Amino acid sequence: MDTEDDFNEEGFSRARKNKEKPPLWDSFQDPPSKKATGSAASWTKLGLFLKLFKLFTYIFVFAIILVSAALSKLSFVFMVAQVEPNRRVKYCYEAHHGEYVADLPLTEHVLWIWALIISFAAPEIFTFFRSLRICIFKDVKSPTWPEVLLVISFELLHVIGLAILTFYVFVQLDSLKALMLCNAVSFTPALLNVLIGTRNHWKSIAIYSISILALMAQASAFVVWPSLINSIHMQILVIPLILVSLRWWENYINSYSSIGNLIKMVRRTKSRYHTYLYLSPLKVIVFACIAFSVYGVPIAQYFSMFTNAWNSHFIAVKRVDAVHPLTNSSSTTATASSSSKTNETFPIKSDAHFALHVLLLQVVSSYLCYIFAKFACKIKIQEFSYALPLSLSTPLAVAATFALTWLSEADVCSLSEYLPKYLALRAVPAYAAGATVNIEGGDGMSDGFVDSINKFVGEHLWIWLLWWISHLWVTHHVWCPKNDKNLPTEKLFICPWYCGFLVEQCITLNRRIVDWNEEYLSIKVSPFICWSANAYAWSWPF
């Protein structure tokens, strides 16, 4: 008992001695900070400012992507509408009554052909310089021969299909149909989504059924309009649409299938920049060669007329229908009128800068759409500021094209303040048979609305809604991103950069469903495949 008391007293004295010991001069101290003044005094103000800034970022990125994607598609279909050689268009001549037409010379055809080629080449030039920078300043492994052949094959097939679609099919269609067909380029992803889809597991009957319906909707583009339009340009529509859709095949292949093992076998490096270093110029050359060979114009003439095309040149305007009032000799008022044909012809000078402005609008809008879309993915605001505006951009472009063509058809001079008087979008042809809507006692505006409804029904333009919805289903992975913040571009997209003519379709189909680079590491490859991979691992000399 005494021993226990001695022990307690000794412990108490030791604790008291330690307590009375003065603190060290350099010991760590964390005293409460004094209350600051201004915005730092209250975190509520700073938090409110951060929330408002985040809201502004959401809305700003949303608006930029939506507007830039719509402008990119509008400028594209406008350039395509001017490509047809020896085209005759209505001309706005406000000083005189009557109908006037402008016969566009071959120089205009050459001008817009070059505008489309340069517009296509712009993202390829960006890809080339990015590839050059990465290959020079970073340690990137050379690709294998099978990988190079695989990438080049599908990329060139995509370019061939896009060139045929642009210069052979779209040129013969009105601007509204050409714009709507841009939503029918998802056939191959839809097919792979059904067969070996990454997301569509066989356990879910509902998801699998919807995927089949989406595939059927995409395939309807091969049948509906070609059966209504008796033209060779529409009969071959299935070929360019399938070729265009081949570019995004890799994103829709199951990594645990045998095809995934094949990709792992031929793919040595995570990036394609070595391949695109020489593939980008090759794509531009192939696209330009197809553009020069479609219309029967000698290729040398496209180069000899290049300078004249981008300068101001003369366009012949002709009066085709004039109304002359006939007056009675005994009266000063007009009693009758008759129509007569005249041969009044006069030249006008073209706008030397308008084509350049349209070209810059197409290139800049496509670039902004891609850059801000990538920014939205990196900072993880993809659902509202990436997926939603890209889904709404095509309906917005369709509505704008429909309104512009309707205004131009109602009054040829309605857009003369914004466009040259000899240029316009191609309107949907008048539909005079089949299902029509009649309204009694209607005025001019209601008649125009009824005519628009007749065109929408009679020309089967409603089928575009199925293509748009099926494209949304095929790309619905953009609504549920799984990436981390600030990932490199290679982990966000399959192919480098974008396609300027199909910018919203390309960005959504090109957005990675899964991180293939990590998925490849988890694949258990058989010894035969490992031996094959080593056997085919031949390096490029670049």
Coordinates of C-alpha atoms in Angstrom, one line a residue:
M1 CA 0.0 0.0 0.0
D2 CA 2.8 2.4 0.9
T3 CA 4.6 1.4 -2.4
E4 CA 1.5 2.3 -4.3
D5 CA 1.2 5.7 -2.6
D6 CA 4.8 6.5 -3.3
F7 CA 4.3 5.6 -6.9
N8 CA 1.3 8.0 -7.2
E9 CA 3.2 10.8 -5.5
E10 CA 6.1 10.3 -7.8
G11 CA 4.0 10.4 -10.9
F12 CA 2.1 13.5 -9.7
S13 CA 5.3 15.4 -9.0
R14 CA 6.7 14.4 -12.4
A15 CA 3.5 15.6 -14.2
R16 CA 3.6 18.8 -12.2
K17 CA 7.2 19.4 -13.1
N18 CA 6.5 18.9 -16.8
K19 CA 3.5 21.2 -16.6
E20 CA 5.5 24.0 -15.0
K21 CA 8.3 23.6 -17.6
P22 CA 8.4 26.7 -19.9
P23 CA 7.6 26.0 -23.6
L24 CA 10.4 25.9 -26.1
W25 CA 10.9 29.0 -28.2
D26 CA 10.7 27.2 -31.5
S27 CA 7.8 24.9 -30.7
F28 CA 4.9 24.7 -33.3
Q29 CA 2.0 26.8 -32.4
D30 CA -1.4 27.2 -34.2
P31 CA -3.1 30.2 -32.7
P32 CA -6.5 31.2 -34.3
S33 CA -6.0 33.8 -37.0
K34 CA -7.3 37.3 -36.6
K35 CA -10.5 38.1 -38.5
A36 CA -9.6 39.7 -41.8
T37 CA -11.5 42.5 -43.5
G38 CA -13.3 42.7 -46.8
S39 CA -14.3 39.5 -48.8
A40 CA -11.8 37.4 -46.8
A41 CA -13.7 38.2 -43.6
S42 CA -16.7 36.1 -44.8
W43 CA -16.4 32.9 -46.9
T44 CA -20.0 33.4 -47.8
K45 CA -19.2 36.1 -50.3
L46 CA -16.4 34.2 -51.8
G47 CA -18.5 31.0 -52.1
L48 CA -21.3 32.9 -53.8
F49 CA -18.8 34.4 -56.3
L50 CA -17.4 31.0 -57.1
K51 CA -20.9 29.6 -57.6
L52 CA -21.8 32.5 -59.9
F53 CA -18.6 32.0 -61.9
K54 CA -19.2 28.3 -62.2
L55 CA -22.8 29.0 -63.5
F56 CA -21.4 31.5 -65.9
T57 CA -18.9 28.9 -67.2
Y58 CA -21.7 26.4 -67.7
I59 CA -23.8 28.8 -69.7
F60 CA -21.0 30.4 -71.6
V61 CA -19.5 27.0 -72.8
F62 CA -23.0 25.8 -73.6
A63 CA -23.8 28.8 -75.8
I64 CA -20.4 28.7 -77.6
I65 CA -20.7 25.0 -78.5
L66 CA -24.4 25.4 -79.6
V67 CA -23.9 28.4 -81.7
S68 CA -20.5 27.4 -83.2
A69 CA -21.8 23.9 -84.2
A70 CA -24.9 25.4 -85.9
L71 CA -22.8 28.0 -87.7
S72 CA -20.4 25.4 -88.8
K73 CA -23.1 23.2 -90.4
L74 CA -24.9 26.2 -91.9
S75 CA -21.8 27.5 -93.6
F76 CA -21.0 24.0 -94.8
V77 CA -24.3 23.5 -96.6
F78 CA -24.1 27.1 -97.9
M79 CA -20.8 26.3 -99.6
V80 CA -22.1 23.0 -101.0
A81 CA -25.1 24.8 -102.5
Q82 CA -22.9 27.0 -104.7
V83 CA -20.7 24.2 -106.0
E84 CA -22.8 23.0 -109.0
P85 CA -21.2 24.3 -112.2
N86 CA -23.2 26.5 -114.6
R87 CA -25.9 27.0 -112.0
R88 CA -28.8 29.5 -112.6
V89 CA -30.2 31.2 -109.6
K90 CA -32.7 33.9 -108.9
Y91 CA -31.3 37.4 -108.8
C92 CA -32.6 40.3 -106.7
Y93 CA -32.9 43.4 -108.8
E94 CA -34.9 45.9 -106.7
A95 CA -34.7 48.8 -109.2
H96 CA -36.9 47.0 -111.8
H97 CA -39.9 44.8 -111.8
G98 CA -39.8 41.3 -113.2
E99 CA -37.8 38.2 -112.7
Y100 CA -34.1 38.1 -113.1
V101 CA -31.7 35.2 -113.0
A102 CA -27.9 35.0 -112.7
D103 CA -25.9 32.5 -114.6
L104 CA -23.0 31.6 -112.4
P105 CA -19.8 31.1 -114.4
L106 CA -17.3 28.3 -114.1
T107 CA -15.2 30.7 -112.0
E108 CA -17.8 30.5 -109.2
H109 CA -17.6 26.7 -109.3
V110 CA -13.8 26.8 -109.0
L111 CA -14.1 29.3 -106.1
W112 CA -16.4 27.1 -103.9
I113 CA -14.6 23.9 -104.8
W114 CA -11.4 25.4 -103.3
A115 CA -13.3 26.8 -100.4
L116 CA -14.5 23.3 -99.4
I117 CA -11.1 21.8 -99.9
I118 CA -9.5 24.4 -97.7
S119 CA -12.2 24.0 -95.1
F120 CA -11.6 20.3 -95.0
A121 CA -7.8 20.8 -94.9
A122 CA -7.9 23.1 -91.9
P123 CA -8.3 20.5 -89.1
E124 CA -5.9 18.2 -91.0
I125 CA -3.3 21.0 -90.9
F126 CA -3.9 21.4 -87.1
T127 CA -3.5 17.7 -86.7
F128 CA -0.2 17.7 -88.7
F129 CA 1.4 20.5 -86.6
R130 CA 0.3 18.9 -83.4
S131 CA 1.7 15.5 -84.5
L132 CA 4.9 17.2 -85.6
R133 CA 5.3 19.0 -82.2
I134 CA 4.7 15.8 -80.2
C135 CA 7.0 13.6 -82.3
I136 CA 9.8 16.2 -82.0
F137 CA 9.6 17.2 -78.3
K138 CA 8.1 14.0 -76.7
D139 CA 9.2 10.4 -76.6
V140 CA 6.6 8.6 -78.6
K141 CA 7.0 5.0 -79.8
S142 CA 6.8 4.2 -83.4
P143 CA 3.6 2.3 -84.5
T144 CA 3.6 -1.1 -85.9
W145 CA 3.0 -1.8 -89.6
P146 CA -0.4 -3.5 -88.9
E147 CA -1.5 -0.5 -86.8
V148 CA -0.5 1.9 -89.5
L149 CA -2.3 0.0 -92.3
L150 CA -5.4 -0.4 -90.1
V151 CA -5.6 3.4 -89.3
I152 CA -4.8 4.5 -92.8
S153 CA -7.4 2.1 -94.4
F154 CA -10.3 3.3 -92.2
E155 CA -9.3 7.0 -92.4
L156 CA -9.0 7.0 -96.2
L157 CA -12.3 5.1 -96.5
H158 CA -13.9 7.9 -94.4
V159 CA -12.4 10.6 -96.6
I160 CA -13.5 8.9 -99.8
G161 CA -17.1 8.6 -98.4
L162 CA -17.1 12.2 -97.2
A163 CA -15.9 13.5 -100.6
I164 CA -18.5 11.5 -102.5
L165 CA -21.2 12.7 -100.1
T166 CA -20.1 16.3 -100.4
F167 CA -19.4 16.7 -104.1
Y168 CA -21.7 14.1 -105.7
V169 CA -24.7 13.7 -103.4
F170 CA -25.2 16.9 -101.5
V171 CA -24.6 19.0 -104.6
Q172 CA -27.8 17.6 -106.2
L173 CA -29.9 18.0 -103.1
D174 CA -31.5 21.0 -101.5
S175 CA -29.7 22.4 -98.5
L176 CA -32.3 21.1 -96.0
K177 CA -32.0 17.5 -97.1
A178 CA -28.2 17.7 -97.2
L179 CA -28.2 19.0 -93.6
M180 CA -30.6 16.3 -92.4
L181 CA -28.5 13.5 -94.0
C182 CA -25.6 14.5 -91.7
N183 CA -27.4 12.7 -88.9
A184 CA -27.4 9.4 -90.9
V185 CA -23.6 8.8 -90.6
S186 CA -23.8 6.5 -87.5
F187 CA -24.6 3.2 -89.2
T188 CA -21.3 1.4 -88.4
P189 CA -21.3 2.5 -84.8
A190 CA -25.0 1.5 -84.5
L191 CA -24.2 -1.9 -86.0
L192 CA -21.2 -2.5 -83.7
N193 CA -23.4 -1.3 -80.8
V194 CA -25.8 -4.2 -81.5
L195 CA -23.3 -6.9 -82.3
I196 CA -20.4 -6.4 -79.9
G197 CA -21.4 -3.2 -78.1
T198 CA -19.4 -2.0 -75.2
R199 CA -22.4 -0.8 -73.3
N200 CA -25.3 -2.9 -74.6
H201 CA -25.0 -6.2 -72.6
W202 CA -27.1 -9.1 -73.8
K203 CA -28.8 -9.3 -70.4
S204 CA -30.9 -6.1 -71.0
I205 CA -33.6 -6.9 -73.6
A206 CA -34.9 -3.3 -73.5
I207 CA -31.5 -1.8 -74.3
Y208 CA -30.8 -4.3 -77.0
S209 CA -34.2 -3.7 -78.6
I210 CA -33.6 0.1 -78.6
S211 CA -30.2 -0.5 -80.2
I212 CA -31.8 -2.6 -83.0
L213 CA -34.4 0.2 -83.6
A214 CA -31.6 2.8 -83.8
L215 CA -29.8 0.6 -86.3
M216 CA -33.0 0.3 -88.4
A217 CA -33.5 4.0 -88.2
Q218 CA -30.0 4.7 -89.5
A219 CA -30.4 2.1 -92.3
S220 CA -33.7 3.8 -93.4
A221 CA -31.5 6.5 -94.9
F222 CA -30.4 4.0 -97.5
V223 CA -34.0 3.3 -98.6
V224 CA -36.5 6.2 -98.0
W225 CA -35.1 9.1 -100.1
P226 CA -33.4 6.9 -102.8
S227 CA -36.8 5.3 -103.4
L228 CA -38.4 8.7 -103.9
I229 CA -35.7 10.5 -105.9
N230 CA -35.0 8.8 -109.1
S231 CA -31.4 9.9 -109.5
I232 CA -28.1 8.0 -109.5
H233 CA -26.8 10.5 -106.9
M234 CA -29.3 9.2 -104.4
Q235 CA -29.2 5.5 -105.5
I236 CA -25.6 5.3 -104.3
L237 CA -26.3 7.1 -101.0
V238 CA -25.6 3.9 -99.1
I239 CA -22.0 3.8 -100.1
P240 CA -20.8 7.2 -98.8
L241 CA -22.9 7.0 -95.6
I242 CA -21.3 3.7 -94.7
L243 CA -17.8 4.8 -95.6
V244 CA -18.1 8.0 -93.6
S245 CA -19.3 6.0 -90.5
L246 CA -16.3 3.7 -90.6
R247 CA -14.0 6.2 -88.9
W248 CA -15.4 5.7 -85.4
W249 CA -15.5 1.8 -85.4
E250 CA -12.8 1.5 -82.7
N251 CA -14.9 3.3 -80.1
Y252 CA -17.7 0.7 -80.4
I253 CA -15.8 -2.5 -80.1
N254 CA -15.9 -4.6 -77.0
S255 CA -12.4 -4.7 -75.5
Y256 CA -13.0 -8.2 -74.2
S257 CA -13.8 -9.7 -77.6
S258 CA -11.4 -11.2 -80.0
I259 CA -11.4 -8.0 -82.0
G260 CA -10.1 -6.2 -78.9
N261 CA -7.3 -8.7 -78.7
L262 CA -6.5 -8.1 -82.3
I263 CA -6.3 -4.3 -81.7
K264 CA -4.0 -5.0 -78.7
M265 CA -1.8 -7.2 -80.9
V266 CA -1.2 -4.5 -83.6
R267 CA -1.1 -1.5 -81.3
R268 CA 2.2 -0.7 -79.7
T269 CA 1.7 3.0 -78.7
K270 CA -1.1 4.9 -77.1
S271 CA -1.0 7.7 -79.6
R272 CA -1.4 7.9 -83.4
Y273 CA 0.7 11.0 -83.9
H274 CA 3.4 9.2 -85.9
T275 CA 0.8 7.9 -88.2
Y276 CA -1.0 11.2 -88.7
L277 CA 2.2 12.9 -89.5
Y278 CA 1.9 11.6 -93.0
L279 CA -1.7 10.6 -93.0
S280 CA -3.1 14.1 -92.7
P281 CA -1.5 15.4 -95.9
L282 CA -2.6 12.2 -97.7
K283 CA -6.2 12.8 -96.6
V284 CA -6.2 16.3 -98.1
I285 CA -4.7 15.0 -101.4
V286 CA -7.4 12.3 -101.7
F287 CA -10.2 14.7 -100.9
A288 CA -9.0 17.2 -103.4
C289 CA -8.5 14.6 -106.1
I290 CA -12.1 13.4 -105.8
A291 CA -13.3 17.0 -105.8
F292 CA -11.5 17.7 -109.0
S293 CA -12.6 14.6 -110.8
V294 CA -16.4 14.7 -110.2
Y295 CA -17.5 17.4 -112.6
G296 CA -15.5 16.8 -115.7
V297 CA -13.5 20.0 -115.5
P298 CA -9.8 19.5 -116.3
I299 CA -7.7 19.5 -113.1
A300 CA -5.3 22.0 -114.6
Q301 CA -8.1 24.5 -114.9
Y302 CA -8.8 24.4 -111.2
F303 CA -5.2 25.7 -110.6
S304 CA -5.1 28.1 -113.5
M305 CA -8.4 29.8 -112.4
F306 CA -7.5 29.9 -108.7
T307 CA -6.4 33.5 -108.6
N308 CA -9.3 34.8 -110.8
A309 CA -11.8 32.8 -108.6
W310 CA -10.8 34.6 -105.4
N311 CA -10.8 38.0 -107.1
S312 CA -13.9 39.9 -108.3
H313 CA -15.2 38.6 -111.6
F314 CA -18.2 39.2 -113.8
I315 CA -21.5 37.4 -113.6
A316 CA -24.2 37.7 -116.3
V317 CA -27.7 38.6 -115.1
K318 CA -30.6 38.1 -117.5
R319 CA -34.2 39.2 -117.3
V320 CA -36.5 36.2 -118.1
D321 CA -40.0 37.5 -117.4
A322 CA -41.1 41.2 -117.6
V323 CA -44.6 42.6 -117.1
H324 CA -45.6 45.5 -119.4
P325 CA -48.8 47.4 -118.7
L326 CA -50.9 48.1 -121.8
T327 CA -52.8 51.5 -121.7
N328 CA -55.9 52.5 -123.7
S329 CA -55.4 55.5 -126.1
S330 CA -58.5 57.1 -124.7
S331 CA -57.7 56.6 -121.1
T332 CA -54.7 57.2 -118.8
T333 CA -55.3 54.2 -116.7
A334 CA -54.0 50.7 -117.4
T335 CA -56.7 48.4 -118.5
A336 CA -54.8 45.2 -119.2
S337 CA -51.4 43.7 -118.9
S338 CA -49.5 40.9 -120.6
S339 CA -46.3 39.0 -120.0
S340 CA -43.6 38.9 -122.5
K341 CA -40.1 37.5 -122.7
T342 CA -37.2 39.8 -123.0
N343 CA -33.5 39.4 -123.7
E344 CA -32.2 42.1 -121.3
T345 CA -28.8 41.0 -120.1
F346 CA -26.2 42.9 -118.1
P347 CA -23.1 42.0 -116.1
I348 CA -22.5 42.4 -112.4
K349 CA -19.3 42.0 -110.3
S350 CA -19.0 39.3 -107.7
D351 CA -18.2 40.0 -104.1
A352 CA -14.5 39.2 -103.8
H353 CA -14.5 38.8 -100.0
F354 CA -17.8 36.9 -99.3
A355 CA -16.4 33.4 -100.0
L356 CA -13.5 34.1 -97.8
H357 CA -15.8 35.2 -95.0
V358 CA -17.9 32.1 -95.3
L359 CA -14.7 29.9 -95.3
L360 CA -13.4 31.6 -92.2
L361 CA -16.7 31.3 -90.5
Q362 CA -16.8 27.5 -91.2
V363 CA -13.2 27.0 -90.0
V364 CA -13.4 29.2 -86.9
S365 CA -16.8 27.9 -85.8
S366 CA -15.7 24.3 -86.1
Y367 CA -12.5 25.0 -84.3
L368 CA -14.3 26.8 -81.4
C369 CA -16.8 24.0 -81.1
Y370 CA -14.1 21.4 -80.8
I371 CA -11.9 23.4 -78.4
F372 CA -14.8 24.3 -76.0
A373 CA -16.1 20.7 -76.2
K374 CA -12.7 19.4 -75.2
F375 CA -12.6 22.0 -72.4
A376 CA -16.0 20.9 -71.1
C377 CA -14.9 17.3 -71.0
K378 CA -11.6 18.2 -69.2
I379 CA -13.3 20.2 -66.4
K380 CA -16.2 17.7 -66.1
I381 CA -19.1 19.8 -67.1
Q382 CA -19.9 17.4 -70.0
E383 CA -23.6 16.7 -69.4
F384 CA -24.9 20.3 -69.6
S385 CA -22.2 22.1 -71.6
Y386 CA -21.1 19.4 -74.0
A387 CA -23.8 16.7 -74.5
L388 CA -26.8 19.0 -74.5
P389 CA -25.6 21.7 -77.0
L390 CA -24.2 19.1 -79.4
S391 CA -27.6 17.3 -79.3
L392 CA -29.5 20.5 -80.0
S393 CA -27.2 22.0 -82.6
T394 CA -28.5 20.0 -85.6
P395 CA -32.2 20.8 -84.9
L396 CA -31.1 24.5 -84.5
A397 CA -29.3 24.4 -87.9
V398 CA -32.3 22.7 -89.5
A399 CA -34.7 25.3 -88.2
A400 CA -32.4 28.1 -89.4
T401 CA -32.0 26.6 -92.8
F402 CA -35.7 26.1 -93.2
A403 CA -36.4 29.7 -92.2
L404 CA -33.7 31.1 -94.5
T405 CA -34.9 29.1 -97.5
W406 CA -38.5 30.0 -96.8
L407 CA -37.7 33.7 -96.7
S408 CA -35.6 33.5 -99.9
E409 CA -38.5 31.7 -101.7
A410 CA -41.1 34.2 -100.5
D411 CA -39.0 37.2 -101.4
V412 CA -35.8 36.9 -103.4
C413 CA -34.6 40.2 -101.9
S414 CA -35.3 39.4 -98.3
L415 CA -31.7 38.5 -97.5
S416 CA -30.0 40.9 -99.9
E417 CA -28.6 43.0 -97.0
Y418 CA -26.7 40.0 -95.6
L419 CA -25.9 37.9 -98.7
P420 CA -24.8 38.7 -102.2
K421 CA -27.8 39.0 -104.5
Y422 CA -26.7 36.1 -106.6
L423 CA -26.1 33.5 -103.8
A424 CA -28.6 31.6 -101.7
L425 CA -29.3 28.3 -100.1
R426 CA -31.1 25.7 -102.2
A427 CA -34.7 25.5 -101.2
V428 CA -36.8 22.3 -101.0
P429 CA -38.6 21.9 -104.4
A430 CA -42.4 22.5 -104.4
Y431 CA -44.5 19.4 -103.7
A432 CA -47.6 19.2 -105.8
A433 CA -48.8 15.7 -105.2
G434 CA -49.6 13.4 -102.3
A435 CA -50.7 14.5 -98.9
T436 CA -51.5 18.2 -98.7
V437 CA -53.1 20.5 -96.2
N438 CA -55.7 23.1 -97.3
I439 CA -56.7 26.2 -95.3
E440 CA -59.5 28.3 -96.6
G441 CA -59.3 32.1 -96.5
G442 CA -55.6 32.1 -95.7
D443 CA -53.3 35.0 -96.3
G444 CA -49.8 34.9 -97.8
M445 CA -48.1 33.9 -94.6
S446 CA -50.5 31.1 -93.9
D447 CA -50.1 29.9 -97.5
G448 CA -46.4 29.8 -97.1
F449 CA -46.8 27.9 -93.8
V450 CA -49.1 25.4 -95.5
D451 CA -46.7 25.0 -98.4
S452 CA -43.9 24.3 -95.9
I453 CA -46.0 21.7 -94.1
N454 CA -46.8 20.0 -97.5
K455 CA -43.1 19.9 -98.3
F456 CA -42.3 18.5 -94.9
V457 CA -44.8 15.7 -95.3
G458 CA -44.6 15.1 -99.1
E459 CA -40.8 15.1 -99.3
H460 CA -40.7 12.8 -96.3
L461 CA -38.5 15.2 -94.3
W462 CA -39.9 13.9 -91.1
I463 CA -37.7 10.8 -91.4
W464 CA -34.8 13.0 -90.3
L465 CA -36.3 12.9 -86.7
L466 CA -35.6 9.2 -86.6
W467 CA -32.0 9.7 -87.7
W468 CA -31.5 12.4 -85.1
I469 CA -33.0 10.3 -82.3
S470 CA -31.0 7.2 -83.3
H471 CA -27.8 9.2 -83.4
L472 CA -28.6 10.4 -79.9
W473 CA -29.0 6.8 -78.7
V474 CA -25.8 5.6 -80.4
T475 CA -23.9 8.5 -78.7
H476 CA -25.7 8.5 -75.3
H477 CA -22.4 7.6 -73.6
V478 CA -21.6 11.3 -73.7
W479 CA -24.3 11.9 -71.0
C480 CA -22.5 9.7 -68.5
P481 CA -18.7 10.5 -68.5
K482 CA -16.4 8.5 -66.4
N483 CA -13.1 10.3 -66.9
D484 CA -11.1 12.3 -64.4
K485 CA -10.4 16.0 -64.6
N486 CA -7.7 17.4 -66.9
L487 CA -7.1 14.2 -68.8
P488 CA -5.0 14.4 -72.0
T489 CA -6.8 14.6 -75.3
E490 CA -5.7 11.0 -76.2
K491 CA -7.7 9.7 -73.3
L492 CA -10.8 11.7 -74.2
F493 CA -11.1 11.1 -77.9
I494 CA -10.2 8.2 -80.2
C495 CA -9.0 10.1 -83.3
P496 CA -7.0 13.4 -83.1
W497 CA -8.9 16.6 -83.8
Y498 CA -12.2 16.5 -85.7
C499 CA -14.0 16.6 -89.1
G500 CA -15.0 20.1 -89.9
F501 CA -18.0 19.2 -92.0
L502 CA -19.5 16.9 -89.4
V503 CA -18.2 18.6 -86.3
E504 CA -21.0 17.7 -83.8
Q505 CA -21.3 14.1 -85.1
C506 CA -17.6 13.6 -85.1
I507 CA -17.1 15.0 -81.6
T508 CA -19.8 12.8 -80.0
L509 CA -18.9 9.6 -81.9
N510 CA -15.2 10.2 -81.3
R511 CA -15.7 10.6 -77.5
R512 CA -14.3 7.6 -75.7
I513 CA -16.8 5.2 -74.2
V514 CA -14.1 3.5 -72.1
D515 CA -10.4 4.3 -71.5
W516 CA -8.9 1.9 -74.0
N517 CA -5.4 2.5 -72.8
E518 CA -6.3 1.0 -69.4
E519 CA -8.6 -1.7 -70.9
Y520 CA -5.7 -3.0 -73.0
L521 CA -3.7 -3.7 -69.9
S522 CA -6.4 -5.9 -68.4
I523 CA -6.8 -8.2 -71.5
K524 CA -5.3 -11.6 -71.0
V525 CA -3.7 -12.4 -74.3
S526 CA -3.0 -16.0 -75.4
P527 CA 0.6 -17.1 -76.0
F528 CA -0.1 -17.4 -79.8
I529 CA -1.3 -13.7 -79.8
C530 CA 1.7 -12.6 -77.8
W531 CA 4.0 -14.4 -80.3
S532 CA 2.1 -12.8 -83.2
A533 CA 2.4 -9.4 -81.6
N534 CA 6.2 -9.8 -81.4
A535 CA 6.4 -11.1 -84.9
Y536 CA 4.5 -8.1 -86.3
A537 CA 6.2 -5.5 -84.2
W538 CA 8.1 -3.9 -87.2
S539 CA 8.9 -0.2 -86.6
W540 CA 8.4 2.6 -89.0
P541 CA 11.6 4.4 -89.9
F542 CA 10.0 7.7 -88.7

